[in-house]
């Protein structure tokens, strides 16, 4: 299954803020976590992630710092700010509303297979 670009874009900010709320992280680890959380269905690229991280920094939702790990190259680590936590709470409130509405409309009302209307097939 391929997740539509619009849905990926809409979910990008709350996903990344949620991951950063778990603890500071760097780009490649964030990409791995997204893949893990989605069971491999969301296969983000660096071209999607890094512009988002830079935007979150500009908005004050994340901060970054360069860190060195012995035997490895320097990595830019990102952490969520208090403002980012507030934004994550608001994003969650909005997504809860959307998910609840979808569950309500889909609950036992949408057949697993869609049949054409009679007389139109």
mmCIF file of C-alpha atoms in Angstrom:
data_model
loop_
_atom_site.group_PDB
_atom_site.id
_atom_site.type_symbol
_atom_site.label_atom_id
_atom_site.label_comp_id
_atom_site.label_asym_id
_atom_site.label_seq_id
_atom_site.Cartn_x
_atom_site.Cartn_y
_atom_site.Cartn_z
ATOM 1 C CA UNK A 1 0.000 0.000 0.000
ATOM 2 C CA UNK A 2 1.242 3.471 -0.820
ATOM 3 C CA UNK A 3 0.151 6.272 1.506
ATOM 4 C CA UNK A 4 -1.072 9.319 -0.430
ATOM 5 C CA UNK A 5 1.224 12.351 -0.476
ATOM 6 C CA UNK A 6 -1.451 14.571 1.056
ATOM 7 C CA UNK A 7 -1.806 12.240 4.040
ATOM 8 C CA UNK A 8 1.971 11.963 4.457
ATOM 9 C CA UNK A 9 2.278 15.756 4.408
ATOM 10 C CA UNK A 10 -0.571 16.251 6.873
ATOM 11 C CA UNK A 11 0.861 13.734 9.335
ATOM 12 C CA UNK A 12 4.520 14.771 9.062
ATOM 13 C CA UNK A 13 4.610 17.413 11.792
ATOM 14 C CA UNK A 14 2.805 15.424 14.488
ATOM 15 C CA UNK A 15 4.861 12.321 13.682
ATOM 16 C CA UNK A 16 8.198 14.100 14.007
ATOM 17 C CA UNK A 17 7.151 16.076 17.096
ATOM 18 C CA UNK A 18 5.895 12.841 18.653
ATOM 19 C CA UNK A 19 9.212 11.123 17.983
ATOM 20 C CA UNK A 20 11.129 14.063 19.439
ATOM 21 C CA UNK A 21 8.854 13.955 22.498
ATOM 22 C CA UNK A 22 10.237 10.438 23.098
ATOM 23 C CA UNK A 23 13.728 11.956 23.352
ATOM 24 C CA UNK A 24 16.302 13.767 21.253
ATOM 25 C CA UNK A 25 17.224 12.133 17.983
ATOM 26 C CA UNK A 26 19.047 12.659 14.699
ATOM 27 C CA UNK A 27 17.832 12.461 11.107
ATOM 28 C CA UNK A 28 18.575 8.866 10.197
ATOM 29 C CA UNK A 29 17.201 7.589 13.523
ATOM 30 C CA UNK A 30 13.999 9.608 12.978
ATOM 31 C CA UNK A 31 13.601 8.068 9.514
ATOM 32 C CA UNK A 32 14.061 4.570 10.978
ATOM 33 C CA UNK A 33 11.529 5.284 13.739
ATOM 34 C CA UNK A 34 8.909 6.476 11.221
ATOM 35 C CA UNK A 35 9.450 3.325 9.182
ATOM 36 C CA UNK A 36 9.162 1.200 12.342
ATOM 37 C CA UNK A 37 6.012 2.960 13.607
ATOM 38 C CA UNK A 38 4.273 2.504 10.253
ATOM 39 C CA UNK A 39 5.273 -1.112 9.751
ATOM 40 C CA UNK A 40 7.266 -0.022 6.709
ATOM 41 C CA UNK A 41 4.319 1.711 5.028
ATOM 42 C CA UNK A 42 5.811 5.196 5.421
ATOM 43 C CA UNK A 43 9.181 5.258 3.704
ATOM 44 C CA UNK A 44 10.287 8.859 4.094
ATOM 45 C CA UNK A 45 13.345 10.319 2.415
ATOM 46 C CA UNK A 46 15.833 12.854 3.713
ATOM 47 C CA UNK A 47 14.285 15.292 1.238
ATOM 48 C CA UNK A 48 11.056 15.209 3.230
ATOM 49 C CA UNK A 49 12.517 15.078 6.731
ATOM 50 C CA UNK A 50 15.241 17.738 6.767
ATOM 51 C CA UNK A 51 13.155 20.622 5.417
ATOM 52 C CA UNK A 52 10.542 19.740 8.058
ATOM 53 C CA UNK A 53 13.152 19.696 10.840
ATOM 54 C CA UNK A 54 14.462 23.086 9.682
ATOM 55 C CA UNK A 55 10.906 24.479 9.656
ATOM 56 C CA UNK A 56 10.279 23.141 13.162
ATOM 57 C CA UNK A 57 13.451 24.906 14.296
ATOM 58 C CA UNK A 58 12.398 28.191 12.668
ATOM 59 C CA UNK A 59 9.010 27.959 14.394
ATOM 60 C CA UNK A 60 10.670 27.311 17.754
ATOM 61 C CA UNK A 61 9.210 23.800 18.046
ATOM 62 C CA UNK A 62 12.621 22.098 17.965
ATOM 63 C CA UNK A 63 16.230 22.916 18.743
ATOM 64 C CA UNK A 64 19.332 21.239 17.407
ATOM 65 C CA UNK A 65 22.917 20.723 18.462
ATOM 66 C CA UNK A 66 25.898 18.962 16.949
ATOM 67 C CA UNK A 67 27.134 16.004 18.976
ATOM 68 C CA UNK A 68 30.041 13.641 18.565
ATOM 69 C CA UNK A 69 29.906 9.981 19.439
ATOM 70 C CA UNK A 70 33.221 8.192 19.907
ATOM 71 C CA UNK A 71 34.196 6.399 16.709
ATOM 72 C CA UNK A 72 31.409 7.977 14.661
ATOM 73 C CA UNK A 73 30.971 11.205 12.754
ATOM 74 C CA UNK A 74 29.248 14.230 14.256
ATOM 75 C CA UNK A 75 25.485 14.200 14.094
ATOM 76 C CA UNK A 76 22.940 16.960 14.409
ATOM 77 C CA UNK A 77 20.545 16.013 17.190
ATOM 78 C CA UNK A 78 17.092 17.539 17.491
ATOM 79 C CA UNK A 79 14.999 17.932 20.611
ATOM 80 C CA UNK A 80 11.487 19.198 21.142
ATOM 81 C CA UNK A 81 10.985 22.524 22.934
ATOM 82 C CA UNK A 82 8.204 23.543 25.311
ATOM 83 C CA UNK A 83 6.601 25.351 22.383
ATOM 84 C CA UNK A 84 6.920 22.139 20.363
ATOM 85 C CA UNK A 85 5.220 20.161 23.128
ATOM 86 C CA UNK A 86 2.336 22.640 23.076
ATOM 87 C CA UNK A 87 2.100 22.309 19.286
ATOM 88 C CA UNK A 88 2.161 18.509 19.586
ATOM 89 C CA UNK A 89 -0.730 18.662 22.074
ATOM 90 C CA UNK A 90 -2.720 20.836 19.652
ATOM 91 C CA UNK A 91 -1.891 18.559 16.702
ATOM 92 C CA UNK A 92 -2.996 15.558 18.735
ATOM 93 C CA UNK A 93 -6.278 17.249 19.637
ATOM 94 C CA UNK A 94 -6.941 17.943 15.960
ATOM 95 C CA UNK A 95 -5.961 14.433 14.822
ATOM 96 C CA UNK A 96 -8.117 12.875 17.557
ATOM 97 C CA UNK A 97 -11.076 14.808 16.147
ATOM 98 C CA UNK A 98 -10.367 13.599 12.599
ATOM 99 C CA UNK A 99 -9.770 9.986 13.645
ATOM 100 C CA UNK A 100 -12.922 9.927 15.789
ATOM 101 C CA UNK A 101 -14.981 11.258 12.880
ATOM 102 C CA UNK A 102 -13.522 8.665 10.495
ATOM 103 C CA UNK A 103 -14.144 5.839 12.949
ATOM 104 C CA UNK A 104 -17.736 7.001 13.397
ATOM 105 C CA UNK A 105 -18.483 7.116 9.685
ATOM 106 C CA UNK A 106 -16.593 3.916 8.867
ATOM 107 C CA UNK A 107 -17.834 1.803 11.779
ATOM 108 C CA UNK A 108 -19.833 -1.031 10.207
ATOM 109 C CA UNK A 109 -21.036 1.263 7.425
ATOM 110 C CA UNK A 110 -18.484 0.825 4.674
ATOM 111 C CA UNK A 111 -18.395 -2.616 3.066
ATOM 112 C CA UNK A 112 -14.980 -4.193 2.561
ATOM 113 C CA UNK A 113 -15.562 -4.255 -1.164
ATOM 114 C CA UNK A 114 -17.397 -1.548 -3.009
ATOM 115 C CA UNK A 115 -20.092 -2.744 -5.348
ATOM 116 C CA UNK A 116 -21.182 -0.603 -8.304
ATOM 117 C CA UNK A 117 -24.631 0.925 -8.158
ATOM 118 C CA UNK A 118 -27.278 -1.214 -9.821
ATOM 119 C CA UNK A 119 -27.933 -0.257 -13.388
ATOM 120 C CA UNK A 120 -24.578 1.540 -13.721
ATOM 121 C CA UNK A 121 -22.354 -1.502 -14.051
#
